[in-house]
Amino acid sequence: TNKLNKINIITIGKAGVGKSTLINNFFRGHLAATGIGSPVTKRITPLTTPNSPLTIYDTPGLELKSTQQKELRNDIFNLIKDGYKSKDINKFIHCIWYCINSESCRFEESEKEFIQELTKVTSMYQVPVFIILTQSYRKRIANEMKKAIESEKLQVIEVIPVVAQIKKIGKSICKKYGMEELAESMGNQLPEALNVSFNNVQIASLSYKRKCAAGAIAGFVAGSAAVGASPIPFSDC
């Protein structure tokens, strides 16, 4: 894994929104529980594990004063800009997860404004932003919230309701869902150079792993066939 390109993701959301549960069920290694790293700023801490090609830049809950929210946005902007200026794919910010608790049943104006300011910069640096509706145990509520957010025409890739781990609610069991959709959508947005790294760290979608593996095998077979058919002496060897 030391030879793999690094993936860097920023996670944003209020305290208790379920970022840790989402991270630990999407990526291997339980980063949110055991991740280590020195704070980048007072407001951003990188989470990673030894020999992992993944770093999650975790931000504090958004229960902040307006001045603190502005400072957080600036910290995020600087992280994106510095990575871009480095011209090193291992230092780029490749994706942002903005998490909202579906059970809150509302998309607050302050969050809308935060995302609008955020995407003014992310769109300039081609950083995809996903809004993830966490703890979407009631699908009807989650879908209504998804439609309400989509109607705002924000510059985000997708609004995805998810349940990151099985939960017992009364006598019913709410199964996991939305994780494969998130993995597929992320895989389509990340640079091709990160395909192997992404499949190394994500545990949310086995079908996406299979699809990428099939594509790699098909490419290898086609290349081998072309060499075998070449009239150049010994090239098929």
Coordinates of C-alpha atoms in Angstrom, one line a residue:
T1 CA 0.0 0.0 0.0
N2 CA 3.0 2.3 0.4
K3 CA 3.2 2.6 -3.5
L4 CA -0.5 3.6 -3.9
N5 CA -1.5 7.1 -4.5
K6 CA -3.1 8.9 -1.5
I7 CA -6.8 9.7 -1.3
N8 CA -7.7 12.8 0.8
I9 CA -11.3 13.4 1.9
I10 CA -12.8 16.2 4.0
T11 CA -15.8 15.4 6.2
I12 CA -18.1 18.1 7.4
G13 CA -21.3 18.0 9.6
K14 CA -22.8 18.7 12.9
A15 CA -21.8 16.8 16.0
G16 CA -23.7 13.6 16.4
V17 CA -24.6 13.4 12.7
G18 CA -22.9 10.0 12.4
K19 CA -19.7 10.8 10.5
S20 CA -17.7 8.2 12.5
T21 CA -20.2 5.5 11.9
L22 CA -20.2 6.3 8.2
I23 CA -16.4 6.4 7.9
N24 CA -15.9 3.2 9.8
N25 CA -18.4 1.3 7.7
F26 CA -17.3 2.7 4.3
F27 CA -13.5 2.4 4.8
R28 CA -11.5 -0.4 6.2
G29 CA -9.3 0.3 9.3
H30 CA -11.8 2.1 11.6
L31 CA -10.2 5.4 11.0
A32 CA -12.6 7.4 13.1
A33 CA -11.8 5.3 16.2
T34 CA -8.1 4.7 15.8
G35 CA -6.9 7.4 13.3
I36 CA -3.9 9.4 14.2
G37 CA -2.5 12.6 13.0
S38 CA -1.4 16.1 14.1
P39 CA -4.0 18.8 13.6
V40 CA -3.6 20.8 10.4
T41 CA -5.3 23.8 12.1
K42 CA -7.3 24.2 15.3
R43 CA -10.3 23.2 13.4
I44 CA -9.1 20.3 11.1
T45 CA -7.5 17.0 12.1
P46 CA -6.3 14.3 9.7
L47 CA -7.2 10.7 10.5
T48 CA -5.2 7.9 9.0
T49 CA -3.7 4.6 10.0
P50 CA -0.2 3.2 9.3
N51 CA 0.4 2.2 5.7
S52 CA -3.0 3.4 4.6
P53 CA -3.4 5.3 1.3
L54 CA -6.4 7.2 2.8
T55 CA -6.5 10.4 5.0
I56 CA -9.8 11.7 6.3
Y57 CA -9.6 15.4 7.2
D58 CA -12.2 15.6 10.0
T59 CA -13.8 19.0 10.9
P60 CA -15.5 19.9 14.2
G61 CA -19.3 20.0 14.5
L62 CA -21.0 23.0 12.8
E63 CA -22.5 24.2 16.0
L64 CA -20.2 27.1 15.7
K65 CA -20.6 30.9 15.8
S66 CA -20.7 32.6 12.4
T67 CA -17.2 33.8 12.8
Q68 CA -16.0 30.3 13.6
Q69 CA -17.8 28.9 10.6
K70 CA -16.1 31.5 8.4
E71 CA -12.7 30.5 9.9
L72 CA -13.5 26.8 9.2
R73 CA -14.4 27.6 5.6
N74 CA -11.2 29.5 5.2
D75 CA -9.2 26.5 6.6
I76 CA -10.9 24.2 4.2
F77 CA -10.3 26.6 1.3
N78 CA -6.6 26.8 2.2
L79 CA -6.3 23.0 2.4
I80 CA -7.8 22.7 -1.1
K81 CA -5.6 25.5 -2.6
D82 CA -2.4 24.4 -1.0
G83 CA -2.9 20.8 -2.3
Y84 CA -3.7 22.1 -5.8
K85 CA -0.6 24.4 -5.8
S86 CA 1.6 21.4 -4.9
K87 CA 0.8 19.7 -8.2
D88 CA 1.1 16.4 -6.3
I89 CA -1.9 14.1 -6.5
N90 CA -1.0 12.8 -3.1
K91 CA -1.7 16.2 -1.5
F92 CA -4.8 17.1 -3.4
I93 CA -8.2 17.1 -1.7
H94 CA -10.1 14.6 -3.8
C95 CA -13.6 14.7 -2.3
I96 CA -15.8 16.4 0.3
W97 CA -18.6 14.7 2.3
Y98 CA -21.1 17.1 3.8
C99 CA -23.2 15.1 6.2
I100 CA -26.7 15.9 7.4
N101 CA -28.8 13.9 9.8
S102 CA -31.9 12.7 7.9
E103 CA -33.7 12.3 11.2
S104 CA -33.5 16.1 11.7
C105 CA -36.1 16.4 8.9
R106 CA -34.8 19.8 7.8
F107 CA -32.2 21.5 5.7
E108 CA -31.2 24.6 7.6
E109 CA -30.6 27.9 5.9
S110 CA -27.2 28.2 7.6
E111 CA -26.1 24.8 6.1
K112 CA -27.4 25.9 2.7
E113 CA -25.3 29.1 2.9
F114 CA -22.2 27.1 4.1
I115 CA -22.5 24.8 1.2
Q116 CA -23.0 27.6 -1.3
E117 CA -19.8 29.4 -0.1
L118 CA -18.0 26.1 0.0
T119 CA -18.9 25.1 -3.6
K120 CA -17.8 28.5 -5.0
V121 CA -14.2 27.3 -4.3
T122 CA -14.6 23.5 -4.8
S123 CA -16.0 24.1 -8.3
M124 CA -12.9 26.2 -9.2
Y125 CA -10.6 23.3 -8.1
Q126 CA -12.8 20.5 -9.4
V127 CA -13.3 19.0 -5.9
P128 CA -16.5 16.9 -5.9
V129 CA -18.9 17.6 -3.0
F130 CA -21.4 15.0 -1.9
I131 CA -24.3 15.7 0.5
I132 CA -24.9 12.5 2.5
L133 CA -28.1 12.1 4.5
T134 CA -27.0 10.0 7.4
Q135 CA -29.2 7.8 9.6
S136 CA -31.9 7.6 6.9
Y137 CA -34.0 5.0 8.8
R138 CA -37.2 6.5 7.5
K139 CA -36.9 6.3 3.7
R140 CA -39.9 8.5 3.0
I141 CA -38.5 11.3 5.2
A142 CA -35.1 10.9 3.7
N143 CA -36.4 11.1 0.1
E144 CA -38.4 14.2 0.9
M145 CA -35.3 15.8 2.3
K146 CA -33.3 14.7 -0.7
K147 CA -35.8 16.3 -3.1
A148 CA -35.9 19.5 -1.0
I149 CA -32.1 19.8 -1.1
E150 CA -31.9 19.0 -4.8
S151 CA -34.5 21.8 -5.5
E152 CA -31.9 24.3 -4.2
K153 CA -29.7 23.6 -7.3
L154 CA -26.5 23.5 -5.3
Q155 CA -23.2 22.7 -7.0
V156 CA -22.9 19.2 -5.5
I157 CA -22.5 15.9 -7.3
E158 CA -25.3 14.1 -5.6
V159 CA -27.5 13.9 -2.5
I160 CA -27.4 10.4 -1.1
P161 CA -29.4 9.0 1.8
V162 CA -27.6 6.2 3.7
V163 CA -27.9 3.9 6.6
A164 CA -24.3 3.0 7.4
Q165 CA -24.9 0.1 9.8
I166 CA -27.8 -2.2 10.7
K167 CA -30.1 -0.8 13.4
K168 CA -32.9 -2.4 15.4
I169 CA -35.9 -0.1 15.7
G170 CA -38.5 -1.6 17.9
K171 CA -39.3 -5.0 16.4
S172 CA -38.0 -4.0 13.0
I173 CA -34.5 -4.2 11.6
C174 CA -33.3 -1.3 9.3
K175 CA -30.7 -2.7 6.9
K176 CA -27.8 -0.8 5.5
Y177 CA -28.4 1.0 2.2
G178 CA -27.0 3.8 0.1
M179 CA -23.4 2.8 0.7
E180 CA -23.0 1.1 -2.7
E181 CA -24.5 4.1 -4.5
L182 CA -22.0 6.4 -2.7
A183 CA -19.1 4.1 -3.6
E184 CA -20.2 4.0 -7.3
S185 CA -20.7 7.8 -7.5
M186 CA -17.4 8.5 -5.8
G187 CA -15.5 6.1 -8.0
N188 CA -16.9 7.9 -11.1
Q189 CA -15.7 11.2 -9.8
L190 CA -12.2 10.3 -8.5
P191 CA -9.2 10.6 -10.9
E192 CA -8.4 7.3 -12.7
A193 CA -5.0 7.3 -11.0
L194 CA -6.9 6.7 -7.7
N195 CA -8.9 3.7 -8.8
V196 CA -6.6 1.1 -7.2
S197 CA -6.3 3.1 -4.0
F198 CA -10.0 3.7 -3.7
N199 CA -10.8 0.0 -4.1
N200 CA -8.1 -0.8 -1.6
V201 CA -9.7 1.3 1.1
Q202 CA -13.4 1.1 0.5
I203 CA -15.4 -1.8 1.9
A204 CA -18.9 -0.5 1.0
S205 CA -19.3 -2.0 -2.4
L206 CA -18.0 -5.4 -3.5
S207 CA -19.8 -5.0 -6.8
Y208 CA -17.8 -1.9 -7.6
K209 CA -14.6 -3.7 -6.7
R210 CA -15.6 -6.5 -9.1
K211 CA -16.4 -4.1 -11.9
C212 CA -13.0 -2.3 -11.6
A213 CA -11.2 -5.7 -11.5
A214 CA -13.1 -6.9 -14.6
G215 CA -12.1 -3.7 -16.4
A216 CA -8.4 -4.1 -15.5
I217 CA -8.4 -7.8 -16.6
A218 CA -10.1 -6.9 -19.9
G219 CA -7.5 -4.2 -20.6
F220 CA -4.7 -6.6 -19.8
V221 CA -6.1 -9.4 -22.0
A222 CA -6.6 -7.0 -24.9
G223 CA -3.0 -5.7 -24.6
S224 CA -1.6 -9.3 -24.4
A225 CA -3.7 -10.2 -27.5
A226 CA -2.3 -7.3 -29.4
V227 CA 1.3 -8.2 -28.6
G228 CA 0.7 -11.8 -29.5
A229 CA -0.7 -10.9 -32.9
S230 CA 2.2 -8.5 -33.6
P231 CA 4.5 -9.7 -36.5
I232 CA 7.6 -8.4 -34.7
P233 CA 9.8 -11.4 -34.0
F234 CA 9.9 -12.5 -30.3
S235 CA 7.5 -9.8 -29.1
D236 CA 4.9 -12.4 -28.2
C237 CA 7.4 -14.0 -25.9

